[in-house]
Short mmCIF file of C-alpha atoms and ligand atoms in Angstrom, two decimals:
data_model
loop_
_atom_site.label_atom_id
_atom_site.label_comp_id
_atom_site.label_asym_id
_atom_site.label_seq_id
_atom_site.Cartn_x
_atom_site.Cartn_y
_atom_site.Cartn_z
CA MET A 1 8.56 19.80 -25.33
CA SER A 2 10.53 17.24 -27.21
CA PHE A 3 14.11 17.66 -26.79
CA THR A 4 16.72 14.82 -27.96
CA VAL A 5 20.43 14.48 -26.80
CA ASP A 6 22.88 13.06 -29.40
CA ILE A 7 26.15 11.59 -28.05
CA LEU A 8 28.80 12.54 -30.91
CA PRO A 9 32.06 10.28 -30.31
CA ALA A 10 35.01 12.21 -31.18
CA PHE A 11 38.77 11.96 -30.95
CA ALA A 12 39.94 8.80 -28.74
CA ASP A 13 37.53 9.10 -26.16
CA ASN A 14 35.77 12.32 -25.87
CA TYR A 15 31.86 13.02 -26.16
CA ILE A 16 30.26 15.95 -27.78
CA TYR A 17 26.82 16.41 -26.83
CA LEU A 18 24.02 17.99 -29.43
CA VAL A 19 20.52 18.72 -27.95
CA SER A 20 17.94 19.68 -30.16
CA ASP A 21 14.65 20.75 -30.31
CA ARG A 22 13.33 19.05 -33.19
CA ASP A 23 10.03 21.21 -33.45
CA ILE A 24 11.74 24.37 -34.30
CA GLY A 25 14.68 22.52 -35.84
CA LEU A 26 17.67 24.33 -33.37
CA ALA A 27 20.43 22.52 -31.63
CA MET A 28 23.00 23.57 -29.21
CA VAL A 29 26.10 21.61 -28.69
CA VAL A 30 28.30 21.37 -25.32
CA ASP A 31 32.01 20.97 -25.86
CA ALA A 32 32.46 20.80 -29.28
CA GLY A 33 35.90 19.51 -29.82
CA ASP A 34 35.65 18.68 -33.14
CA ALA A 35 33.72 21.09 -35.27
CA ASN A 36 33.58 18.56 -38.04
CA VAL A 37 31.74 16.15 -35.92
CA VAL A 38 29.15 18.38 -35.14
CA LEU A 39 28.51 19.73 -38.57
CA LYS A 40 28.39 16.15 -40.01
CA ALA A 41 25.27 15.65 -37.22
CA LEU A 42 23.59 19.06 -38.23
CA LYS A 43 23.73 18.09 -41.95
CA GLU A 44 22.20 14.52 -41.11
CA LYS A 45 19.74 15.61 -38.77
CA ASP A 46 18.77 18.87 -40.57
CA LEU A 47 19.31 21.02 -37.66
CA HIS A 48 20.73 24.49 -36.88
CA LEU A 49 23.23 25.41 -34.42
CA SER A 50 22.09 28.21 -32.21
CA LEU A 51 24.37 27.78 -29.26
CA ILE A 52 27.87 26.36 -28.27
CA LEU A 53 28.39 25.81 -24.28
CA ASN A 54 31.74 25.11 -23.02
CA THR A 55 32.58 23.45 -19.43
CA HIS A 56 36.23 24.27 -19.52
CA HIS A 57 39.12 25.57 -21.79
CA HIS A 58 40.56 21.98 -22.63
CA LYS A 59 41.32 22.14 -26.71
CA ASP A 60 39.72 18.57 -26.89
CA HIS A 61 36.42 20.43 -25.16
CA VAL A 62 36.58 23.76 -27.45
CA GLY A 63 38.72 22.85 -30.35
CA GLY A 64 35.88 23.06 -32.81
CA ASN A 65 34.44 26.85 -31.59
CA ASP A 66 36.14 28.74 -34.17
CA LYS A 67 35.13 26.78 -37.00
CA LEU A 68 31.47 26.14 -35.81
CA GLN A 69 30.94 29.77 -35.05
CA ARG A 70 32.17 30.94 -38.34
CA GLU A 71 29.89 28.48 -40.33
CA THR A 72 27.00 28.93 -37.98
CA GLY A 73 27.20 31.94 -36.24
CA ALA A 74 26.28 30.45 -32.93
CA PRO A 75 27.08 32.14 -29.98
CA ILE A 76 29.89 30.86 -27.39
CA ILE A 77 29.11 30.58 -23.46
CA GLY A 78 31.79 29.56 -21.14
CA PRO A 79 32.99 30.00 -17.65
CA GLU A 80 33.98 33.41 -16.68
CA LYS A 81 37.00 32.10 -14.56
CA GLU A 82 38.40 31.22 -17.94
CA ARG A 83 37.41 33.91 -20.36
CA ALA A 84 41.36 34.69 -21.08
CA ARG A 85 41.41 31.14 -22.01
CA ILE A 86 38.55 30.59 -24.50
CA ASN A 87 38.27 32.48 -27.58
CA ASN A 88 35.20 34.81 -28.98
CA MET A 89 33.07 33.67 -25.75
CA SER A 90 29.84 35.85 -26.31
CA ARG A 91 28.92 35.57 -22.96
CA SER A 92 30.80 34.30 -19.86
CA VAL A 93 28.99 32.55 -16.90
CA SER A 94 29.59 32.20 -13.13
CA ASN A 95 27.83 29.90 -10.45
CA GLY A 96 24.06 30.34 -10.39
CA ASP A 97 23.94 32.17 -13.66
CA SER A 98 21.45 30.67 -16.23
CA VAL A 99 21.45 29.57 -19.98
CA THR A 100 18.42 29.31 -22.32
CA PHE A 101 18.11 27.29 -25.46
CA SER A 102 14.51 27.01 -26.76
CA THR A 103 12.60 26.65 -23.36
CA LEU A 104 15.04 25.16 -21.73
CA HIS A 105 16.91 26.99 -18.85
CA GLY A 106 20.29 25.68 -17.59
CA GLN A 107 21.97 26.35 -14.24
CA VAL A 108 25.66 26.82 -14.13
CA ILE A 109 27.29 25.07 -11.43
CA GLU A 110 31.14 26.36 -10.45
CA VAL A 111 32.91 23.00 -10.24
CA HIS A 112 36.74 23.91 -9.80
CA GLY A 113 39.26 21.16 -9.80
CA HIS A 114 40.23 19.74 -13.15
CA THR A 115 40.52 23.27 -14.42
CA SER A 116 40.73 26.41 -12.21
CA GLY A 117 37.53 27.91 -13.87
CA HIS A 118 35.51 24.53 -14.83
CA ILE A 119 31.82 24.70 -14.69
CA ALA A 120 28.83 22.32 -15.11
CA PHE A 121 25.33 22.87 -16.72
CA TYR A 122 22.11 21.55 -15.29
CA PHE A 123 18.98 21.44 -17.21
CA PRO A 124 16.26 20.18 -14.71
CA GLN A 125 13.52 20.07 -17.39
CA ILE A 126 15.12 17.21 -19.33
CA LYS A 127 17.12 16.21 -16.10
CA ALA A 128 20.33 16.42 -18.01
CA LEU A 129 24.06 17.46 -16.05
CA PHE A 130 26.65 18.43 -18.50
CA CYS A 131 29.58 18.09 -16.43
CA GLY A 132 32.48 18.12 -18.66
CA ASP A 133 35.70 16.62 -16.99
CA THR A 134 34.72 16.71 -13.26
CA LEU A 135 32.66 13.74 -12.56
CA PHE A 136 32.91 10.46 -14.59
CA SER A 137 30.94 7.35 -14.22
CA LEU A 138 32.99 5.49 -11.51
CA GLY A 139 35.62 8.14 -11.40
CA CYS A 140 36.20 11.83 -11.69
CA GLY A 141 38.35 14.35 -13.37
CA ARG A 142 42.09 14.63 -12.91
CA LEU A 143 43.20 17.64 -10.72
CA PHE A 144 45.30 19.92 -13.43
CA GLU A 145 44.65 22.88 -11.72
CA GLY A 146 42.82 22.26 -8.66
CA THR A 147 43.41 20.83 -4.94
CA ALA A 148 41.63 18.06 -3.70
CA ALA A 149 39.37 20.00 -1.61
CA GLU A 150 38.18 22.19 -4.23
CA MET A 151 37.23 19.25 -6.62
CA TRP A 152 35.70 17.65 -3.44
CA ALA A 153 33.67 20.24 -2.98
CA SER A 154 32.52 20.37 -6.50
CA LEU A 155 31.57 16.60 -6.35
CA THR A 156 29.71 17.22 -3.35
CA ALA A 157 27.77 20.09 -5.16
CA LEU A 158 26.74 17.79 -7.95
CA ARG A 159 25.70 15.19 -5.70
CA LYS A 160 23.03 17.36 -4.39
CA LEU A 161 21.37 17.02 -7.64
CA PRO A 162 18.25 14.44 -7.77
CA ASP A 163 18.96 10.76 -8.26
CA ASP A 164 17.40 10.56 -11.54
CA THR A 165 19.59 13.42 -13.13
CA LEU A 166 21.37 11.97 -16.27
CA VAL A 167 25.04 12.49 -16.27
CA TYR A 168 26.77 13.09 -19.66
CA CYS A 169 30.13 13.18 -18.96
CA GLY A 170 32.92 14.49 -21.25
CA HIS A 171 34.77 11.30 -21.74
CA GLU A 172 33.99 7.38 -22.29
CA TYR A 173 36.19 6.07 -19.36
CA THR A 174 33.60 3.81 -17.42
CA GLU A 175 35.17 0.37 -17.93
CA ALA A 176 38.83 2.01 -16.77
CA ASN A 177 37.47 3.71 -13.94
CA ALA A 178 35.70 0.68 -12.89
CA LYS A 179 38.84 -1.48 -12.52
CA PHE A 180 40.26 1.08 -10.21
CA ALA A 181 37.10 1.31 -8.39
CA LEU A 182 36.57 -2.54 -7.96
CA ALA A 183 40.22 -2.61 -6.61
CA ILE A 184 39.20 -0.32 -3.70
CA ASP A 185 35.67 -1.05 -3.24
CA LYS A 186 35.36 -4.65 -4.16
CA ASN A 187 32.02 -5.80 -2.37
CA ASN A 188 29.85 -3.15 -3.52
CA ALA A 189 26.95 -4.49 -5.31
CA ALA A 190 26.02 -1.10 -6.78
CA LEU A 191 29.26 -1.07 -8.11
CA LYS A 192 29.79 -4.52 -9.87
CA ALA A 193 26.41 -3.96 -11.48
CA ARG A 194 27.48 -0.82 -13.14
CA ALA A 195 30.62 -2.27 -14.22
CA ALA A 196 28.81 -5.26 -15.70
CA GLU A 197 26.61 -2.90 -17.61
CA ALA A 198 29.22 -1.00 -18.72
CA ALA A 199 31.26 -3.86 -20.08
CA ALA A 200 28.35 -5.24 -22.06
CA LEU A 201 27.45 -1.85 -23.20
CA ARG A 202 31.13 -1.40 -24.68
CA LYS A 203 30.90 -4.90 -25.99
CA ALA A 204 27.97 -3.98 -27.86
CA GLY A 205 29.63 -0.78 -29.09
CA LYS A 206 27.20 1.62 -27.09
CA PRO A 207 28.40 4.33 -25.01
CA THR A 208 28.13 3.98 -21.25
CA LEU A 209 26.93 7.50 -20.82
CA PRO A 210 24.45 9.15 -19.64
CA THR A 211 24.74 7.52 -16.25
CA LEU A 212 22.48 8.08 -13.50
CA LEU A 213 23.55 10.25 -10.83
CA GLY A 214 21.75 7.81 -8.03
CA VAL A 215 23.55 4.94 -9.37
CA GLU A 216 27.15 6.92 -9.15
CA LYS A 217 25.95 8.14 -5.57
CA GLN A 218 26.12 4.14 -4.60
CA ALA A 219 28.84 3.32 -7.02
CA ASN A 220 31.38 6.01 -7.85
CA PRO A 221 34.19 5.80 -4.86
CA PHE A 222 34.71 9.33 -5.46
CA LEU A 223 31.20 10.51 -4.52
CA ARG A 224 31.42 8.26 -1.26
CA VAL A 225 34.59 9.44 0.72
CA ASP A 226 32.27 10.57 3.66
CA GLN A 227 30.24 7.32 3.81
CA PRO A 228 31.24 4.60 6.58
CA GLU A 229 30.51 1.49 4.49
CA PHE A 230 33.00 2.83 1.70
CA LEU A 231 35.57 3.86 4.60
CA GLN A 232 35.44 0.23 5.72
CA ALA A 233 35.89 -0.96 2.06
CA LEU A 234 38.94 1.11 1.80
CA ALA A 235 40.54 0.08 5.15
CA LYS A 236 40.73 -3.53 4.03
CA SER A 237 41.81 -2.68 0.49
CA GLY A 238 44.93 -1.51 2.21
CA LEU A 239 45.59 1.98 0.24
CA ALA A 240 47.18 4.30 2.53
CA LEU A 241 45.32 7.76 3.41
CA GLN A 242 46.90 11.07 4.07
CA GLY A 243 44.27 12.25 6.57
CA THR A 244 40.95 11.38 7.45
CA ASP A 245 38.72 14.15 6.56
CA PRO A 246 36.78 13.50 3.39
CA ALA A 247 38.97 16.10 1.42
CA ALA A 248 41.75 14.21 2.24
CA ILE A 249 40.59 10.94 1.74
CA PHE A 250 39.37 12.17 -1.72
CA GLY A 251 43.10 13.31 -2.41
CA SER A 252 44.33 10.16 -1.28
CA ILE A 253 41.98 7.77 -3.48
CA ARG A 254 42.80 10.49 -6.73
CA SER A 255 46.46 10.26 -6.31
CA ALA A 256 46.22 6.39 -6.19
CA LYS A 257 44.50 6.49 -9.11
CA ASP A 258 47.02 8.70 -11.13
CA ARG A 259 49.41 5.94 -10.13
CA TYR A 260 46.93 3.41 -11.19
CA GLY A 261 46.19 4.22 -14.84
CA GLU A 262 45.31 6.19 -17.67
CA THR A 263 42.17 8.04 -16.54
FE1 LIG B 301 39.83 18.34 -19.80
#
């Protein structure tokens, strides 16, 4: 079994993920916002596209679907709860469903919050999680259609996956996320190390993704709102909290981040 995950940058800061089985020359794509980027990669790598996966309906994640389907015939699989908002889905999936590409089997995890029907795909055989705009390295997605409680539940579901899971996020936001994370948790050694690593990778012109879930569990403030060490750091940061339960604390830091910067 030999699979490759190629990271295809698109637009200002999106990543499209191309998973390929080079033995049989087939590929699947996750969140093809720009068809031309994907078609170019397929041609260069001499691959045929056999599946399109979508995590949510935002245009920068599904904008390439129509052209890719026209040119390759690949079926589109996306979230059942966003069926009305994604054109030409061949199949829609919900929590616990599975998707198949070559010999890989992916599990669908519903992760509402950024949008009302957002899903993630977890492929245990290659330890890969494609989570769209739900979990970012050192951050999380904005709450466009869901509540803080929904997003916290989604992040808790992802946090249950193994530490060696490779997290493939929808955007390159790590450096911006690191600034906010360090402002509220400035003595966290894992966070400082990850921020330094991300800065070095960006300086070298490389993606900061995938990120290791085990690192995110220690460094990402949005995964740590129920952990005493983080709460102590948060208290020292002076950030005002609206409530004491994890979902409320999560909501407080998500709103503070909305005010803080672009991601
Ligand atoms: Fe999005």
